[in-house]
Tab-separated table of C-alpha atoms and ligand atoms in Angstrom:
chain	number	residue	atom	x	y	z
A	1	MET	CA	114.874	103.558	161.004
A	2	THR	CA	111.924	104.304	162.060
A	3	VAL	CA	109.968	101.403	163.000
A	4	ARG	CA	106.480	101.100	161.512
A	5	THR	CA	104.964	98.029	160.567
A	6	GLU	CA	101.627	97.200	159.519
A	7	SER	CA	101.381	93.873	161.815
A	8	SER	CA	99.100	93.883	164.578
A	9	GLN	CA	100.069	94.224	168.129
A	10	PRO	CA	100.131	92.026	170.447
A	11	GLN	CA	97.606	92.401	173.356
A	12	SER	CA	99.250	94.089	176.656
A	13	LYS	CA	98.650	91.457	179.677
A	14	GLN	CA	101.147	90.600	181.591
A	15	LEU	CA	102.443	86.685	181.550
A	16	THR	CA	102.273	84.647	184.634
A	17	GLN	CA	105.742	83.015	185.844
A	18	GLY	CA	104.875	80.366	189.148
A	19	SER	CA	102.580	82.618	191.273
A	20	SER	CA	104.157	85.773	189.805
A	21	LYS	CA	103.275	88.790	187.597
A	22	VAL	CA	105.402	89.592	184.559
A	23	PRO	CA	105.309	92.885	183.012
A	24	ILE	CA	105.671	91.395	178.688
A	25	HIS	CA	106.815	95.198	178.107
A	26	VAL	CA	108.855	97.031	180.649
A	27	ALA	CA	110.350	100.859	179.888
A	28	ILE	CA	112.824	102.802	182.033
A	29	ILE	CA	113.568	106.418	182.224
A	30	MET	CA	117.207	106.189	183.285
A	31	ASP	CA	117.129	109.226	185.089
A	32	GLY	CA	120.256	110.091	187.664
A	33	ASN	CA	123.955	109.659	185.701
A	34	GLY	CA	124.324	113.605	185.981
A	35	ARG	CA	124.112	113.490	190.276
A	36	TRP	CA	125.337	110.083	190.249
A	37	ALA	CA	128.514	111.475	189.253
A	38	GLN	CA	128.199	115.316	191.432
A	39	LYS	CA	128.154	113.074	194.354
A	40	ARG	CA	131.572	111.578	193.243
A	41	GLY	CA	133.363	115.002	192.124
A	42	LEU	CA	133.073	113.420	188.777
A	43	PRO	CA	132.480	114.897	185.309
A	44	ARG	CA	128.551	114.651	184.442
A	45	LEU	CA	129.847	112.461	181.092
A	46	ALA	CA	131.619	109.695	183.857
A	47	GLY	CA	128.078	109.361	185.245
A	48	HIS	CA	126.964	108.964	181.336
A	49	ARG	CA	129.502	106.097	180.774
A	50	MET	CA	128.416	104.036	184.069
A	51	GLY	CA	125.136	104.629	182.750
A	52	VAL	CA	125.423	102.717	179.379
A	53	ASP	CA	127.761	100.617	181.073
A	54	CYS	CA	124.937	98.917	183.037
A	55	ILE	CA	122.710	98.433	180.603
A	56	HIS	CA	123.802	94.937	179.701
A	57	GLY	CA	122.843	93.769	183.571
A	58	VAL	CA	119.593	95.662	183.390
A	59	LEU	CA	118.571	93.885	180.037
A	60	ASP	CA	119.910	90.300	181.340
A	61	THR	CA	117.611	90.001	184.952
A	62	LEU	CA	114.779	91.992	183.268
A	63	GLY	CA	115.609	88.801	180.243
A	64	GLN	CA	115.590	85.899	183.152
A	65	LYS	CA	112.363	87.260	184.466
A	66	GLY	CA	110.446	86.330	181.069
A	67	VAL	CA	110.369	90.889	179.960
A	68	LYS	CA	110.048	90.274	176.166
A	69	TYR	CA	110.415	94.376	175.101
A	70	VAL	CA	112.230	96.785	176.824
A	71	THR	CA	112.625	100.057	175.882
A	72	LEU	CA	115.624	102.216	177.485
A	73	TYR	CA	114.903	106.252	177.117
A	74	ALA	CA	118.658	107.221	176.430
A	75	PHE	CA	117.852	111.382	175.175
A	76	SER	CA	115.067	113.142	175.006
A	77	THR	CA	114.030	115.821	172.167
A	78	GLU	CA	114.308	118.351	175.069
A	79	ASN	CA	118.194	117.236	175.803
A	80	TRP	CA	119.737	118.550	172.595
A	81	ASN	CA	119.198	122.254	175.312
A	82	ARG	CA	121.761	120.417	177.638
A	83	PRO	CA	125.662	122.679	177.212
A	84	PRO	CA	126.995	121.223	173.505
A	85	ASP	CA	130.049	119.379	175.483
A	86	GLU	CA	127.937	117.561	177.410
A	87	VAL	CA	125.689	117.020	174.180
A	88	GLU	CA	128.483	115.907	171.958
A	89	GLY	CA	129.677	113.598	174.827
A	90	ILE	CA	126.536	111.670	175.005
A	91	LEU	CA	126.503	110.720	171.436
A	92	GLU	CA	129.608	109.743	171.514
A	93	LEU	CA	129.093	107.163	173.934
A	94	MET	CA	126.113	106.035	172.178
A	95	LEU	CA	128.317	105.377	169.531
A	96	GLU	CA	131.248	103.820	170.966
A	97	ALA	CA	128.104	102.020	173.105
A	98	LEU	CA	126.224	100.430	169.666
A	99	GLN	CA	129.968	99.722	168.169
A	100	GLU	CA	131.051	98.168	170.823
A	101	GLN	CA	128.208	96.018	172.402
A	102	THR	CA	125.669	95.141	168.917
A	103	GLN	CA	127.578	92.221	168.502
A	104	THR	CA	127.164	90.869	172.362
A	105	LEU	CA	124.021	91.877	172.307
A	106	HIS	CA	123.218	90.077	168.837
A	107	GLU	CA	124.691	86.897	170.381
A	108	ASN	CA	122.820	86.688	173.744
A	109	ASN	CA	119.177	87.127	170.984
A	110	VAL	CA	118.390	90.310	171.708
A	111	GLN	CA	116.543	92.568	168.727
A	112	ILE	CA	117.551	96.532	168.411
A	113	LEU	CA	115.339	98.779	167.469
A	114	HIS	CA	115.736	102.771	167.361
A	115	ILE	CA	112.737	104.811	168.210
A	116	GLY	CA	112.859	107.996	168.275
A	117	LYS	CA	113.829	110.846	165.586
A	118	ALA	CA	116.155	109.785	162.885
A	119	ASP	CA	116.586	112.847	161.269
A	120	ARG	CA	119.022	114.426	163.369
A	121	LEU	CA	121.649	111.766	164.106
A	122	SER	CA	125.245	111.827	163.063
A	123	PRO	CA	125.952	109.739	159.921
A	124	GLN	CA	128.433	107.632	161.912
A	125	LEU	CA	125.370	107.217	164.740
A	126	GLU	CA	122.801	106.758	161.620
A	127	GLN	CA	125.387	104.109	160.059
A	128	ALA	CA	125.952	102.066	163.900
A	129	VAL	CA	122.216	102.466	164.491
A	130	ASN	CA	121.549	100.631	161.257
A	131	HIS	CA	123.991	98.400	161.624
A	132	ALA	CA	123.079	97.554	164.924
A	133	GLN	CA	119.189	97.146	163.716
A	134	GLU	CA	120.233	94.813	160.644
A	135	LEU	CA	121.928	92.891	162.343
A	136	THR	CA	119.779	92.034	165.427
A	137	CYS	CA	116.059	91.849	162.999
A	138	GLY	CA	115.875	88.015	163.167
A	139	ASN	CA	116.988	87.974	167.162
A	140	THR	CA	114.028	85.969	168.694
A	141	GLY	CA	114.629	87.111	172.483
A	142	VAL	CA	114.564	90.252	174.041
A	143	THR	CA	113.208	93.528	171.876
A	144	LEU	CA	115.441	96.449	173.124
A	145	ASN	CA	113.723	99.358	171.582
A	146	PHE	CA	116.551	102.005	172.459
A	147	ALA	CA	114.344	105.693	172.921
A	148	PHE	CA	117.103	108.024	171.753
A	149	ASP	CA	115.762	111.682	170.088
A	150	TYR	CA	112.458	110.735	171.589
A	151	GLY	CA	109.835	112.117	172.448
A	152	GLY	CA	106.217	111.655	172.709
A	153	ARG	CA	104.844	115.047	171.421
A	154	ASP	CA	106.890	114.487	168.081
A	155	GLU	CA	106.177	111.288	168.032
A	156	ILE	CA	102.503	111.938	168.489
A	157	LEU	CA	102.737	114.522	165.501
A	158	GLU	CA	104.713	113.098	163.149
A	159	ALA	CA	102.163	110.435	163.265
A	160	VAL	CA	99.391	112.905	162.843
A	161	LYS	CA	101.362	113.907	160.027
A	162	GLN	CA	101.597	110.655	158.488
A	163	VAL	CA	97.765	109.996	158.829
A	164	ILE	CA	97.365	112.853	156.458
A	165	ARG	CA	99.558	112.276	154.124
A	166	ASP	CA	97.980	109.077	153.700
A	167	GLN	CA	94.499	109.893	153.505
A	168	VAL	CA	93.102	108.063	156.160
A	169	PRO	CA	89.442	108.364	156.341
A	170	ALA	CA	88.185	109.912	159.744
A	171	GLU	CA	85.559	107.256	160.177
A	172	ASP	CA	89.036	104.899	159.973
A	173	ILE	CA	91.027	106.330	162.789
A	174	ASP	CA	90.546	104.424	165.974
A	175	GLU	CA	93.780	103.632	168.498
A	176	ALA	CA	94.249	100.474	167.620
A	177	MET	CA	95.233	101.684	163.906
A	178	PHE	CA	96.656	105.543	165.310
A	179	SER	CA	99.135	103.069	167.224
A	180	LYS	CA	100.401	101.277	163.917
A	181	TYR	CA	101.844	104.676	163.079
A	182	LEU	CA	104.264	105.117	166.361
A	183	PHE	CA	107.456	104.073	166.898
A	184	THR	CA	106.229	101.135	168.792
A	185	ALA	CA	103.986	99.417	166.772
A	186	HIS	CA	105.596	96.480	166.399
A	187	CYS	CA	105.348	96.175	170.612
A	188	PRO	CA	102.280	96.429	172.892
A	189	ASP	CA	101.839	99.316	175.148
A	190	PRO	CA	104.109	99.651	178.744
A	191	ASP	CA	103.120	97.149	181.207
A	192	LEU	CA	105.835	98.780	183.879
A	193	ILE	CA	107.180	101.936	183.367
A	194	ILE	CA	110.375	102.235	185.804
A	195	ARG	CA	111.660	105.891	186.989
A	196	THR	CA	114.945	105.901	188.588
A	197	GLY	CA	116.737	109.558	190.333
A	198	GLY	CA	113.476	110.534	192.144
A	199	GLU	CA	111.619	112.651	190.036
A	200	LEU	CA	107.856	112.518	189.902
A	201	ARG	CA	107.169	113.069	185.707
A	202	ILE	CA	107.060	111.419	182.871
A	203	SER	CA	109.094	113.936	180.406
A	204	ASN	CA	107.873	113.690	177.616
A	205	PHE	CA	107.942	109.635	177.110
A	206	LEU	CA	105.279	107.099	175.453
A	207	LEU	CA	103.023	109.888	176.035
A	208	TRP	CA	100.459	107.614	174.250
A	209	GLN	CA	101.534	104.309	174.936
A	210	SER	CA	101.300	105.104	179.116
A	211	ALA	CA	97.438	105.530	178.898
A	212	TYR	CA	97.498	102.174	181.394
A	213	SER	CA	100.938	101.746	182.661
A	214	GLU	CA	102.127	101.094	186.355
A	215	TYR	CA	104.291	103.218	187.278
A	216	TYR	CA	107.184	102.807	189.956
A	217	HIS	CA	109.361	105.911	191.177
A	218	THR	CA	112.733	105.129	192.596
A	219	SER	CA	115.166	107.999	194.132
A	220	THR	CA	118.412	105.050	193.727
A	221	LEU	CA	120.263	106.823	190.595
A	222	TRP	CA	120.523	105.305	187.229
A	223	PRO	CA	123.850	103.978	187.871
A	224	ASP	CA	123.114	102.461	190.933
A	225	LEU	CA	119.970	100.219	190.028
A	226	ASP	CA	121.296	96.788	190.582
A	227	SER	CA	119.412	93.566	189.858
A	228	ALA	CA	117.678	93.463	193.475
A	229	GLU	CA	116.357	96.115	193.336
A	230	LEU	CA	114.799	95.316	190.175
A	231	GLU	CA	113.822	92.023	191.457
A	232	ARG	CA	111.904	94.211	194.396
A	233	VAL	CA	110.267	96.534	191.804
A	234	LEU	CA	109.072	93.549	189.467
A	235	GLU	CA	107.767	92.086	192.756
A	236	ALA	CA	105.500	95.538	193.705
A	237	PHE	CA	104.134	95.156	189.409
A	238	SER	CA	103.416	91.579	190.623
A	239	ASN	CA	101.317	92.887	193.457
A	240	ARG	CA	99.798	95.385	191.475
A	241	GLN	CA	95.731	95.246	190.995
A	242	ARG	CA	95.327	96.392	187.051
A	243	ARG	CA	91.241	97.599	186.578
A	244	PHE	CA	91.847	99.604	183.361
A	245	GLY	CA	88.649	100.927	184.376
A	246	ARG	CA	87.012	98.423	185.984
A	247	VAL	CA	85.527	97.707	189.103
A	248	THR	CA	87.432	94.302	189.495
A	249	PRO	CA	91.134	93.450	188.490
A	250	GLU	CA	92.279	92.146	185.524
A	251	ALA	CA	91.490	88.348	185.937
B	1	LIG	C1	119.796	110.797	182.597
B	1	LIG	O1	120.850	111.276	183.159
B	1	LIG	C2	120.419	111.093	181.097
B	1	LIG	C3	119.905	111.674	180.269
B	1	LIG	C4	118.700	112.509	180.128
B	1	LIG	C5	120.832	111.585	179.129
B	1	LIG	P1	120.642	112.539	184.019
B	1	LIG	O2	122.057	113.669	182.992
B	1	LIG	O3	119.352	113.726	183.359
B	1	LIG	O4	121.143	112.707	185.346
B	1	LIG	P2	120.380	114.001	186.606
B	1	LIG	O5	118.854	113.811	186.590
B	1	LIG	O6	121.419	115.218	186.124
B	1	LIG	O7	121.527	113.472	187.623
B	2	LIG	C1	115.101	112.251	181.373
B	2	LIG	O1	115.403	112.595	181.963
B	2	LIG	C2	114.991	112.020	179.754
B	2	LIG	C3	115.688	110.575	179.538
B	2	LIG	C4	116.102	110.391	180.712
B	2	LIG	C5	116.597	110.047	178.781
B	2	LIG	P1	115.822	114.297	181.835
B	2	LIG	O2	117.009	114.594	183.230
B	2	LIG	O3	116.131	114.961	180.793
B	2	LIG	O4	114.718	114.759	182.988
B	2	LIG	P2	113.943	116.384	183.012
B	2	LIG	O5	114.624	116.961	182.825
B	2	LIG	O6	114.697	116.435	184.569
B	2	LIG	O7	112.600	116.131	183.441
B	3	LIG	MG1	118.015	114.087	184.939
């Protein structure tokens, strides 16, 4: 289930559509499900359910705008510390979502890839993930990186261990080479990271890959993020000046 390829990484440069710059890779910290439910007097799990339901619309909007890779942070390595009932409920929802939505995503030419630890998934979830990956592996539309049991520190440590196992000489280790040991070896670094739910932190998400990502925070709770707001986010991205350490913006 890990996604480590030897292919070279596509350039992390945004596309231009009309006069707008479109991010190639958008990564989203989908936060705020619990508060969305609590505001309505519902159990937290109702918020997670709504959070899963709105993924489809977000993917559609991003795909239509020309985004090629979408990474969704669905469950972190730290989320196991939640109450067992909530964890259990989220795992069930993930299984249900994969079983119900894989076919539609496949028909929409979406390629589904799991990023994160693969060794703590239940056999059923592992099977559903493998099925989704195998079914959609030839698709050429949006690539959906589904970050589940994902932690940036864990990813980096696992990559370091693998580099050591492969006995790579120290002088051969550089940034491009190391990136190929990460779960995201198949895609460019995220151009844009969106966090819903109002928190101003990274919560162990894409620590290596986000070195030069643009950040966008919104207090909107994940289940409330609609296509109008998403379009405003893309518009804001399009007006950012990315300098990558230079004095003048990237051409
Ligand atoms: C994000 O929503 C989903 C997961 C982390 C699984 P939260 O469940 O963190 O929602 P809030 O932050 O409590 O509102
Ligand atoms: C981040 O949200 C993880 C996901 C969205 C999957 P959390 O709600 O777990 O983040 P913290 O705990 O507030 O940092
Ligand atoms: Mg949260």
